[in-house]
XYZ file of C-alpha atoms in Angstrom:
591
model
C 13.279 18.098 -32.166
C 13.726 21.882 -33.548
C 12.619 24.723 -31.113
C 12.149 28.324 -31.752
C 15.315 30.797 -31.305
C 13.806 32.278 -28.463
C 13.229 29.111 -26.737
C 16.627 27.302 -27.168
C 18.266 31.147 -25.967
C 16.197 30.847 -22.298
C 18.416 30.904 -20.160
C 18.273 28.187 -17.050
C 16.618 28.755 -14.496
C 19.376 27.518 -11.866
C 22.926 26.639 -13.197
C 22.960 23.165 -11.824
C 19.363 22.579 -13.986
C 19.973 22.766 -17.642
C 16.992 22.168 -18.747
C 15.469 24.178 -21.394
C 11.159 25.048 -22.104
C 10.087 22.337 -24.537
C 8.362 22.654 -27.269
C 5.173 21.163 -26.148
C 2.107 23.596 -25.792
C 1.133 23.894 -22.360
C -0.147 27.241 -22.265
C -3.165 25.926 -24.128
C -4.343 24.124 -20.253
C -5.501 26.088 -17.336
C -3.833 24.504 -13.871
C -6.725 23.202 -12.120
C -7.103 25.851 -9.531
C -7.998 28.453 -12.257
C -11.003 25.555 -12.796
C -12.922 24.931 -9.637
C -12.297 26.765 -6.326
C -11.954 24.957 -3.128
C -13.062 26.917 -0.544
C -10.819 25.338 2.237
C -9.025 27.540 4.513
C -5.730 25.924 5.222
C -6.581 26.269 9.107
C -9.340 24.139 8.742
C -8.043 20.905 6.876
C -7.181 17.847 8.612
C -6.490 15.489 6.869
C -2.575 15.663 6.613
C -2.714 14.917 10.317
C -4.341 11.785 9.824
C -3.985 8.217 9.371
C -5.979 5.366 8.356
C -6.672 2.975 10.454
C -9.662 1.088 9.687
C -10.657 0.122 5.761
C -13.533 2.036 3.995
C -16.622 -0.179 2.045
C -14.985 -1.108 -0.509
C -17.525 -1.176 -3.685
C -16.184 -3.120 -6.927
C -17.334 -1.310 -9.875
C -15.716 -4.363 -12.269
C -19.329 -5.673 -13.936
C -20.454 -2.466 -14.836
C -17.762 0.487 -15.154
C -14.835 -1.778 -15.714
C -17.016 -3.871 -17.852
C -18.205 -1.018 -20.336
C -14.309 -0.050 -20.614
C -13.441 -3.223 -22.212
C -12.882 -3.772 -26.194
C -14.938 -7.062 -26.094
C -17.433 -6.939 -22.811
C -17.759 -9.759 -20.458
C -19.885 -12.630 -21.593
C -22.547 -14.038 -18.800
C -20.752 -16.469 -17.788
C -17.486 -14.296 -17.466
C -19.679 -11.782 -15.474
C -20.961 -14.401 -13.174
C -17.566 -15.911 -12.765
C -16.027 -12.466 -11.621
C -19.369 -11.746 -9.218
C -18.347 -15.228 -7.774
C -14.675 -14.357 -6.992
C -15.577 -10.836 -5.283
C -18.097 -12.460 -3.150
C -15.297 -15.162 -2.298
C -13.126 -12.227 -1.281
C -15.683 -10.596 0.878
C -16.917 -7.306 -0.761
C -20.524 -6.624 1.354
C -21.620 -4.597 -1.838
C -20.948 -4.961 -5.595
C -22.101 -2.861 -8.784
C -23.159 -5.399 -10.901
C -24.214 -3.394 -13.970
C -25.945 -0.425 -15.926
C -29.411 -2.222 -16.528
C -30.754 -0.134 -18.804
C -28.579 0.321 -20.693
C -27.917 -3.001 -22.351
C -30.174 -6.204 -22.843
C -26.754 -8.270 -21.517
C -26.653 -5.870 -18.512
C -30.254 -6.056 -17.775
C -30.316 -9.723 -18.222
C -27.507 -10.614 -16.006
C -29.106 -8.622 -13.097
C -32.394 -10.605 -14.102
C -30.348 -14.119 -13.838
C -28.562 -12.619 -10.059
C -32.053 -11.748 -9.059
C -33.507 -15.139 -10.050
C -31.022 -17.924 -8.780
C -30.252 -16.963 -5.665
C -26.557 -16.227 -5.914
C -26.152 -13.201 -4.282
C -25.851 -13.638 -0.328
C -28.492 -12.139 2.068
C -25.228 -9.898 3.383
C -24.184 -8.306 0.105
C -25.944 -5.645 -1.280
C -25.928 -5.034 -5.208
C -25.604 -1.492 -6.676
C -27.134 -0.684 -9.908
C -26.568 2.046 -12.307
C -29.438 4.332 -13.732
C -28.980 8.324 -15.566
C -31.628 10.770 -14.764
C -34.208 9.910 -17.248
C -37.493 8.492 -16.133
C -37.909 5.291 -18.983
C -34.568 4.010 -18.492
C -34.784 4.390 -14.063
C -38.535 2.437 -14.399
C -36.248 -0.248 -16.129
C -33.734 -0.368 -13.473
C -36.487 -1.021 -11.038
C -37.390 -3.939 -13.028
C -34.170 -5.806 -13.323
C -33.768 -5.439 -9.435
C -37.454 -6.984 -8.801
C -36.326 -9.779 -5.967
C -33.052 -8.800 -4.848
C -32.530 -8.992 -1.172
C -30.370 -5.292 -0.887
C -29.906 -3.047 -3.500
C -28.475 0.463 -3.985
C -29.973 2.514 -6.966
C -26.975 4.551 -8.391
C -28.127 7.687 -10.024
C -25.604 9.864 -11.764
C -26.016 13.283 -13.900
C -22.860 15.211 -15.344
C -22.633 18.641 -13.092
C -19.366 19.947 -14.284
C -19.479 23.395 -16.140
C -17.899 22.460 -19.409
C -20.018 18.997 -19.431
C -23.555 21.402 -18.689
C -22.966 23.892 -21.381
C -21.263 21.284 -24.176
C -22.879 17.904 -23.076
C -26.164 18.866 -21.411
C -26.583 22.170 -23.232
C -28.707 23.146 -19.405
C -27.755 25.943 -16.966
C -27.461 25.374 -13.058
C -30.705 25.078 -12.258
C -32.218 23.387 -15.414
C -29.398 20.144 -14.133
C -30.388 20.695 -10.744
C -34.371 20.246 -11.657
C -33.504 17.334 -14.295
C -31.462 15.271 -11.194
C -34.652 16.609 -8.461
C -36.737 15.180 -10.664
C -34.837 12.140 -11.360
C -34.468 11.723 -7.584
C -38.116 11.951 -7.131
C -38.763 8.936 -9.863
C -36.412 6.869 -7.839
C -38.224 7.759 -4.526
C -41.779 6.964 -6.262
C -40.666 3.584 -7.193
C -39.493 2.318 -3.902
C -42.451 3.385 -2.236
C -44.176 1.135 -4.269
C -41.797 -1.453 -2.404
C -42.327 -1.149 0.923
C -40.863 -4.611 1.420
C -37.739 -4.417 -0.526
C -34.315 -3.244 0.533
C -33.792 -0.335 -1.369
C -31.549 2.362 -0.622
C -30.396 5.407 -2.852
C -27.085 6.706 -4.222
C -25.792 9.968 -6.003
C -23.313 11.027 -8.068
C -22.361 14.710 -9.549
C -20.362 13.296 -12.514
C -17.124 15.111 -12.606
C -17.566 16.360 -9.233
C -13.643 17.707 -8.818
C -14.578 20.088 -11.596
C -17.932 21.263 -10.549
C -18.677 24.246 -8.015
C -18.627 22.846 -4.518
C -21.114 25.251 -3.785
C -23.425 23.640 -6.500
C -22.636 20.044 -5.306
C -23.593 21.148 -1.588
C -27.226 22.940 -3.038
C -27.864 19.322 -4.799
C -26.555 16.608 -2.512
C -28.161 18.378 0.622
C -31.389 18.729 -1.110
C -31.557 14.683 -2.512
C -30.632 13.883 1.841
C -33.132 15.798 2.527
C -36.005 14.570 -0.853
C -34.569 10.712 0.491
C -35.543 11.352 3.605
C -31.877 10.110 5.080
C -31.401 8.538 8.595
C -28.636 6.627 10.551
C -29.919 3.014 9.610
C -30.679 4.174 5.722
C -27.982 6.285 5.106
C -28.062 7.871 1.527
C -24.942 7.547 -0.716
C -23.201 10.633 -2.155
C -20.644 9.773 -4.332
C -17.748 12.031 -5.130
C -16.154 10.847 -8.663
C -12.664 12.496 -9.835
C -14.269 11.284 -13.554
C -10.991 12.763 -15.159
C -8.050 13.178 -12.960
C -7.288 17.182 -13.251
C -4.868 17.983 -10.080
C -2.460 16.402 -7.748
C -4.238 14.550 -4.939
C -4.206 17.177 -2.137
C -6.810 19.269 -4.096
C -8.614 16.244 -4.439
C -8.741 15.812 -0.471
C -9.617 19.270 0.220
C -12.519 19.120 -2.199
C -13.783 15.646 0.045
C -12.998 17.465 3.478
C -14.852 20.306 2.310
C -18.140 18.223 1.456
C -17.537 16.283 4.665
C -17.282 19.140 6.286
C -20.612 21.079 4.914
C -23.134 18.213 4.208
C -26.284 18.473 6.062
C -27.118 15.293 8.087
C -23.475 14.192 7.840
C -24.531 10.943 10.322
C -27.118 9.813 7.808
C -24.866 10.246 4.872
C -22.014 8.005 3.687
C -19.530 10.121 1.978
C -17.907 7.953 -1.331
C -15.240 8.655 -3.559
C -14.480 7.096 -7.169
C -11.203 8.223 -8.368
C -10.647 7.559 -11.890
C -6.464 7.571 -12.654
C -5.673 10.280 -15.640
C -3.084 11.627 -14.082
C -1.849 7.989 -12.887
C -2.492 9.299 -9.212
C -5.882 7.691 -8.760
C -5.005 5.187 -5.685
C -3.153 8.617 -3.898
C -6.546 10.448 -4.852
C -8.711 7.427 -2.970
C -6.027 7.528 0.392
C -6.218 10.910 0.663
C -9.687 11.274 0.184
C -10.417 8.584 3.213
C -8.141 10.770 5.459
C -10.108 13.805 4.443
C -13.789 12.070 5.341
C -14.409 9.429 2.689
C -15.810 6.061 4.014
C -17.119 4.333 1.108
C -14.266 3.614 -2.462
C -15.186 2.764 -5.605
C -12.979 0.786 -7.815
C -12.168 -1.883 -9.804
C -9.454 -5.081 -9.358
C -5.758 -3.954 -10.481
C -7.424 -0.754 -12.311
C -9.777 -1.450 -15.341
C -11.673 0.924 -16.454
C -12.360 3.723 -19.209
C -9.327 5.689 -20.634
C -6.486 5.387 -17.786
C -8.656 3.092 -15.812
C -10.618 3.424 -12.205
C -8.441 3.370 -8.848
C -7.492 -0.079 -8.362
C -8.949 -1.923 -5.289
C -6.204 -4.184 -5.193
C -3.693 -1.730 -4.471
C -5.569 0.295 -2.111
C -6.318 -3.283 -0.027
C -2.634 -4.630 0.005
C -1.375 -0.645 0.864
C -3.628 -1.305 4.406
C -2.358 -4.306 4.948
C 1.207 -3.310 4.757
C 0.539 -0.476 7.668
C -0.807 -3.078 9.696
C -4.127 -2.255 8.616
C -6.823 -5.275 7.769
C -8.067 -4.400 4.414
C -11.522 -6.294 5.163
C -11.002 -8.887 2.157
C -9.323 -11.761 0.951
C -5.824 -10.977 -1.177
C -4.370 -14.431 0.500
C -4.121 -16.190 -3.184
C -3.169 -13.172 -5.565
C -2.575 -15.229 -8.824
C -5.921 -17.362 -7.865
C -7.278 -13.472 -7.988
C -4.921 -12.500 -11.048
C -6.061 -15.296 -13.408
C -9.976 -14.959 -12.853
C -9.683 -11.296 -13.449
C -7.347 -11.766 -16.827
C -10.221 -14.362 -18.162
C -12.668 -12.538 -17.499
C -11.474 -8.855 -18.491
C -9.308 -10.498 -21.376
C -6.306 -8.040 -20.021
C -3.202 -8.763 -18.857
C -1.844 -7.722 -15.279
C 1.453 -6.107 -15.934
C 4.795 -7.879 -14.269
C 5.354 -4.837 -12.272
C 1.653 -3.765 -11.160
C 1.890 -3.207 -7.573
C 1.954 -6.373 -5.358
C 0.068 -8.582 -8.200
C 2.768 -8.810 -10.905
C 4.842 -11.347 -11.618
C 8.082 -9.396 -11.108
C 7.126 -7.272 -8.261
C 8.626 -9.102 -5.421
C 11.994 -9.673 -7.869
C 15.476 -8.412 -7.133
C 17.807 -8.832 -9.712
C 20.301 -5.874 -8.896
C 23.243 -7.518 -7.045
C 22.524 -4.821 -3.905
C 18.807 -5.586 -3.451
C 19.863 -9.396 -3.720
C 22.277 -9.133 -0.979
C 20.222 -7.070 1.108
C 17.741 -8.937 0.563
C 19.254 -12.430 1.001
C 20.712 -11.506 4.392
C 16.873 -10.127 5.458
C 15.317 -13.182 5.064
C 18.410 -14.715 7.599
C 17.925 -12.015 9.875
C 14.158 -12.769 9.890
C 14.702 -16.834 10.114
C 17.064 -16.413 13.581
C 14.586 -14.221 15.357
C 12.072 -16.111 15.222
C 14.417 -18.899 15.928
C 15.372 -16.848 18.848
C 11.635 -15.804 20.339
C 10.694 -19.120 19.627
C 7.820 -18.411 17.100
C 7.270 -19.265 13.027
C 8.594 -17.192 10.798
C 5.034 -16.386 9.394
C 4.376 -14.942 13.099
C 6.935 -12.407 13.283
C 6.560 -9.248 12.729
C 7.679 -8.305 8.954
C 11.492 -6.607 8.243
C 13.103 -7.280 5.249
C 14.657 -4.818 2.993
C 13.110 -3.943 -0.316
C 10.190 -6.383 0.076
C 6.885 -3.795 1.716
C 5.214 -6.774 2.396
C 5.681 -10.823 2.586
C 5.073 -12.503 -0.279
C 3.799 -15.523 1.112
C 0.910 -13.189 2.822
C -0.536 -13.529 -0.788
C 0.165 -16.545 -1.723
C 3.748 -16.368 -3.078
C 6.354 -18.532 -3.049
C 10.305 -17.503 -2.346
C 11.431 -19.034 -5.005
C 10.935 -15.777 -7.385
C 12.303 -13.133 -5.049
C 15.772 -13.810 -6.193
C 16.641 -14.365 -9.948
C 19.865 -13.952 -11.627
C 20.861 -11.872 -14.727
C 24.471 -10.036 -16.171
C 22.849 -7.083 -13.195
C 23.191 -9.232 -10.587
C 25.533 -9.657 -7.888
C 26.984 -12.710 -5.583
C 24.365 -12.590 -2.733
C 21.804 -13.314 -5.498
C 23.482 -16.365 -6.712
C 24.423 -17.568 -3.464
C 21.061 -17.518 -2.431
C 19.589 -19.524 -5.650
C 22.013 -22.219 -4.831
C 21.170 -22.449 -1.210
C 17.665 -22.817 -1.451
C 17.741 -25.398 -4.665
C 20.636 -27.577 -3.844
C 21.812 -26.719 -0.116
C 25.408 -25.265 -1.686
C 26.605 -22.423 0.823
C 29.268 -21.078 -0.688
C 32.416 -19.951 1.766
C 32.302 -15.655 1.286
C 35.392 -15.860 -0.401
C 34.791 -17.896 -2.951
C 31.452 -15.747 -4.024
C 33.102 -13.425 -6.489
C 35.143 -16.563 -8.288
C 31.951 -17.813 -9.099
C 29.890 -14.670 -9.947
C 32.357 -13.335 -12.517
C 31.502 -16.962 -14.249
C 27.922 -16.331 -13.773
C 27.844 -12.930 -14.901
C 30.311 -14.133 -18.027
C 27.333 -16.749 -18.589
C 24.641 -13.952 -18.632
C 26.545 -11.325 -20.075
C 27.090 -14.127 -23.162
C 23.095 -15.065 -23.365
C 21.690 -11.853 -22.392
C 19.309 -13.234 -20.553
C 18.674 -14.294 -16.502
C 19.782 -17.469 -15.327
C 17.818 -20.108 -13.375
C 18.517 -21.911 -10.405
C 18.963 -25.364 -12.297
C 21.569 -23.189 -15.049
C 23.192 -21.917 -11.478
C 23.623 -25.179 -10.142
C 24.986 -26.542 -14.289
C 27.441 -24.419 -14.001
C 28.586 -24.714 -10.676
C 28.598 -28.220 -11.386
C 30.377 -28.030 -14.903
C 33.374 -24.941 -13.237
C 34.052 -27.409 -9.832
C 32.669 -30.304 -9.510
C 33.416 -32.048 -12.747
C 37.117 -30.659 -12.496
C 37.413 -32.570 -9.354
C 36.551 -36.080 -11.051
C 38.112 -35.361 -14.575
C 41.070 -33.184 -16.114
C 44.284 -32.882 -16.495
C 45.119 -34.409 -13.337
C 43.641 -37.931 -12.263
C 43.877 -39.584 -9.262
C 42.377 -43.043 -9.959
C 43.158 -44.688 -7.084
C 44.105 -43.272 -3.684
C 44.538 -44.317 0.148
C 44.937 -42.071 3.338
C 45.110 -43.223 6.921
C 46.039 -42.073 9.985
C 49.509 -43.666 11.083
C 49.569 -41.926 14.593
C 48.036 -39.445 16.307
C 47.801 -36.238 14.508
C 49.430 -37.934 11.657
C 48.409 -39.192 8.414
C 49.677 -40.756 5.131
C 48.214 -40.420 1.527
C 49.251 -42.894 -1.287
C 47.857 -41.865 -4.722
C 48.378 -43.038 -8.047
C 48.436 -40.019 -10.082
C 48.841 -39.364 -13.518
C 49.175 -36.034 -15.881
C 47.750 -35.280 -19.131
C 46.804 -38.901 -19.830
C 49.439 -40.463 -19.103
C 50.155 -43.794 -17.201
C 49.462 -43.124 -13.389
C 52.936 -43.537 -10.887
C 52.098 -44.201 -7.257
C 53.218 -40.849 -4.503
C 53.365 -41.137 -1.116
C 52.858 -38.028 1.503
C 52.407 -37.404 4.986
C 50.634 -34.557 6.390
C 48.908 -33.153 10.213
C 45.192 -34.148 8.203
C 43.871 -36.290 5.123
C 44.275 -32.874 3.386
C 47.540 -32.147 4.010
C 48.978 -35.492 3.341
C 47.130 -35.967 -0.037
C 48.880 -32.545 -0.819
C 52.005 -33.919 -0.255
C 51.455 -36.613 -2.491
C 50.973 -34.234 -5.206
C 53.784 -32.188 -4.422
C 55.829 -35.445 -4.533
C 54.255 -35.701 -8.101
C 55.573 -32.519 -9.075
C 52.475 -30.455 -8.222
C 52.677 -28.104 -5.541
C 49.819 -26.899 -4.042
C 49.121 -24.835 -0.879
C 45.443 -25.376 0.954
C 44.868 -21.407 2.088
C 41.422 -22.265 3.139
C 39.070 -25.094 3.825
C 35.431 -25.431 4.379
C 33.012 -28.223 4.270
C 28.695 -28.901 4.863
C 26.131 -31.192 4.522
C 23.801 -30.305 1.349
C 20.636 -32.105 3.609
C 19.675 -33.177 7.024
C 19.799 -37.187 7.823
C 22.492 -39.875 7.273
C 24.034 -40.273 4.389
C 23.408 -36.637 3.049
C 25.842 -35.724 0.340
C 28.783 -33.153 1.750
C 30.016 -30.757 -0.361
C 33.903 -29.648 0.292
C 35.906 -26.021 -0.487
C 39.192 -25.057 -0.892
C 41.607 -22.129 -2.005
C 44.402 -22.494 -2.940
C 47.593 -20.895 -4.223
C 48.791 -23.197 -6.974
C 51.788 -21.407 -9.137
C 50.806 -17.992 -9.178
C 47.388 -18.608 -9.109
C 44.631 -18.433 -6.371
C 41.531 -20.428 -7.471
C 39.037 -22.463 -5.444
C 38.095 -26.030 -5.933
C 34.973 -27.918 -4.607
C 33.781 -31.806 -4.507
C 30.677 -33.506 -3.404
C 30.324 -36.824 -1.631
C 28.628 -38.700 0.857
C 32.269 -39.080 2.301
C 33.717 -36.159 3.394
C 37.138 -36.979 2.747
C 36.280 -38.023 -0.913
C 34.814 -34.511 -1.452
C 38.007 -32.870 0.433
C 39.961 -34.830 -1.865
C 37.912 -34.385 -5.193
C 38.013 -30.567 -4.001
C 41.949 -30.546 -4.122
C 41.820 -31.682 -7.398
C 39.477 -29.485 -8.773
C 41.634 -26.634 -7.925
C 44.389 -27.857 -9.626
C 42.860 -28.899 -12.838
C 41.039 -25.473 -12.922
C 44.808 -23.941 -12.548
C 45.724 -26.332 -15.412
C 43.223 -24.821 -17.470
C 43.642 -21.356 -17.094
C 47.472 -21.979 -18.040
C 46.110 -23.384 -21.264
């Protein structure tokens, strides 16, 4: 890309940054502090001393917000199925759609009002704008309910009230009074029915706080607010404009300055433009927030709403109970996918299918010897493994808290590294290979991977450990067809082989050796093949009797140092067949 002369001459700002002004034009935007002031002295905010330690109410916005941002909108029975899964999961109160503005929205409220499927302890939120018609109609699709919130919402932001609204200050501020007083009128008429009221300045973060104070105070005041029906203001970041810390000063400053502050629950609905919209929602709760608005893994108009998922797994993770039910993510996932007809991406936060994945050969390892560390101290204290407390490098949280298995953690590629492969084949097939042989077999691996370009399995792990040791040890080069070893006296033993070479007839050796090992070595040596056993190492694959043993040995054969390995349900068959697959590897890489 070509820049101006004057551009690609600006000097650096530091020599160890060479970076030079792009050509992008981004003097044309005004930072947001030139937008909206935020009247916060820095010796009166809090939050950054904070912490959270109890969940807000959560309120899913996914039937009506997330619902309006998608290319093809929910059918009924796709809304219905999603109302379903976020009662399962225990939100107490749900926005279940913009009635009036849509005969599918109206008549889905209609069909939640009528057949009883919304619990006596969840309340339903519903959507109205500040015109008259269109709140009468919202009052009708709410008609037998058991707890509703009306949700009223005007645009108060500068630009949106001179381009959108074409009104000044006060014309918005009579428009949403009057609105207010609609709402009001109506429930009065329904002195039986749970009705309480909600507010929202559309685009709050860019509208005068001062402005947002002279309106929210005066609808707590209209609503006639008290501790047991608490009016809603909600505070919506409706296009992400600054980092999150302005977006916490603007909430502490509200919380700070509301009238009635006990008789008013202070909500937030961060939208995600700047792709900070969960930081917006945490900071905002440790500035005075107590009530989040969002939708499951993020739907939502343009760059989506904050994503409730997120937000609930980030408590949990800081020992914090989020309040609902993550326990079966994909369960979650795969309602949300039908019904939105969107994909969750592999590496969305805690939900995706490659989030809990290490492939690098240092997060493997690490990894790897975490979840061994984990497995002896609860071994040690006595207690499951689910019970103790959580401490495993690179993974925040346990997978199986949400419903994951271990089998994904670890998965091999050309990236990886032995700890990742050694794992794989430990938990399939019960193979523990000796540390020494790890890096013999993960330069074949990563020869495998490098070759295919893609990751290797547990079952193409296991082929070709199978294919590099086993299968040398029972074919090659070298074949013992028939051999013998016993122990002639104490500490002694004789092996008697027939042995042949490169298909030829077999010829019966003789050796004698301090072990079964050592004297079937000196059988080959009598055949001409010296060999040298530098290491040994056996296991059991399985508990019980009977279990197939798996055998290991390096040795120096020649020049060369390879390993060798044999299974059997004898172990002296698999030391044997282990000899041998050592020495027909070392044939082979003479050929």
């Amino acid at each position: 890309m070509d820049l101006p002369d004057d551009l690609r001459k600006t000097p650096p700002v530091h020599t160890w940054n060479p970076q030079r002004p792009s050509p992008m034009p981004s003097h044309r935007y005004r930072p947001a502090h030139e937008r909206v002031a935020v009247p916060l002295a820095d010796a009166d905010r809090t939050w950054p001393s904070r912490r959270i330690e109890r969940a807000p109410l959560w309120v899913p916005v996914d039937l009506r917000d997330g619902n309006q941002a998608l290319s093809e909108p929910m059918d009924p029975v796709r809304k219905h199925k999603l109302f379903d899964l976020l009662v399962a999961m225990g939100y107490k109160e749900i926005e279940i759609g913009y009635p009036s503005a849509s005969r599918a929205d109206f008549d889905f409220v209609r069909r939640l009002a009528t057949s009883g499927a919304v619990p006596d302890d969840v309340t339903t939120v519903v959507f109205t704008p500040a015109r008259r018609e269109l709140i009468e109609r919202t009052f009708a699709s709410v008609e037998g309910l058991p707890h509703t919130v009306v949700h009223l919402y005007t645009a108060t932001a500068p630009v949106w009230r001179d381009v959108v609204l074409g009104r000044s200050r006060a014309e918005v501020h009579a428009l949403i009074r009057e609105a207010a007083t609609d709402i009001l009128r109506l429930a009065e008429r329904r002195p039986d029915a749970d009705i309480r009221f909600q507010f929202s300045p559309e685009v709050f973060n860019l509208t005068e706080p001062d402005f947002v104070l002279e309106i929210c105070n005066g609808l707590t005041e209209l609503w006639d607010a008290s501790p047991d029906r608490p009016v809603i203001h909600n505070l919506p970041a409706t296009v992400e404009t600054a980092t999150p810390n302005v977006y916490a000063d603007q909430i502490e400053y509200l919380h700070r300055h509301l009238d009635r502050r006990d008789r008013v629950i202070l909500s937030v609905h961060p939208h995600n433009d700047r792709g900070t919209g969960v930081a917006c929602a945490e900071l905002a709760v440790l500035a005075g927030a107590q009530r989040v608005e969002g939708c499951l893994f993020g739907n939502g108009e343009r760059t989506g709403n904050v994503d409730l998922v997120t937000l609930a797994l980030n408590l949990h993770t800081q020992g914090v109970d989020p309040m609902v039910d993550f326990s079966d993510i994909d369960a979650v996932r795969e309602v949300v996918e039908h019904c939105n007809r969107l994909p969750v991406p592999v590496r969305h936060p805690y939900a995706g299918d490659l989030v809990h994945t290490a492939f690098s050969g240092t997060h493997q390892d690490a990894i790897s010897k975490g979840f061994a560390e984990h497995a002896r101290r609860a071994a040690e204290q006595g207690v499951s493994e689910r019970e103790l407390p959580w401490s495993v490098p690179y993974l925040p949280i346990d997978p199986a808290d949400i419903g994951r298995s271990y089998e994904a953690v670890i998965r091999v590629n050309s990236q990886s590294g032995k700890g990742g492969i050694v794992y794989l084949l430990e938990q399939g097939y019960g193979i523990d290979l000796p540390r020494g042989m790890r890096p013999e077999f993960a330069k074949t691996v990563q020869r495998a991977t490098d070759d295919s370009g893609r990751e290797a399995s547990a079952e193409e792990l296991w082929e070709l450990f199978r294919t590099t040791y086993l299968d040398t040890g029972t074919g090659g080069a070298v074949a013992v067809p028939w051999w013998e070893t016993r122990e002639v006296a104490p500490g002694e033993h004789e092996s008697v082989c027939d042995i042949a070479v490169d298909g030829g007839p077999p010829a019966r050796f003789k050796g004698a050796g301090n072990g079964p090992v050592a004297a079937f070595t000196a059988a080959l040596a009598e055949a001409g093949i010296e060999v040298a056993v530098l290491s040994y190492f056996e296991h059991s694959t399985a508990t019980g009797q009977g279990s197939p043993a798996v055998a290991y040995v390096e040795c120096r054969i020649g020049p060369a140092v390879l390993w060798g390995a044999g299974q059997d349900t004898s172990v002296l068959t698999a030391s044997v067949r282990a000899v041998l697959s050592a020495v027909n590897r070392a044939h082979q890489e003479r050929r």
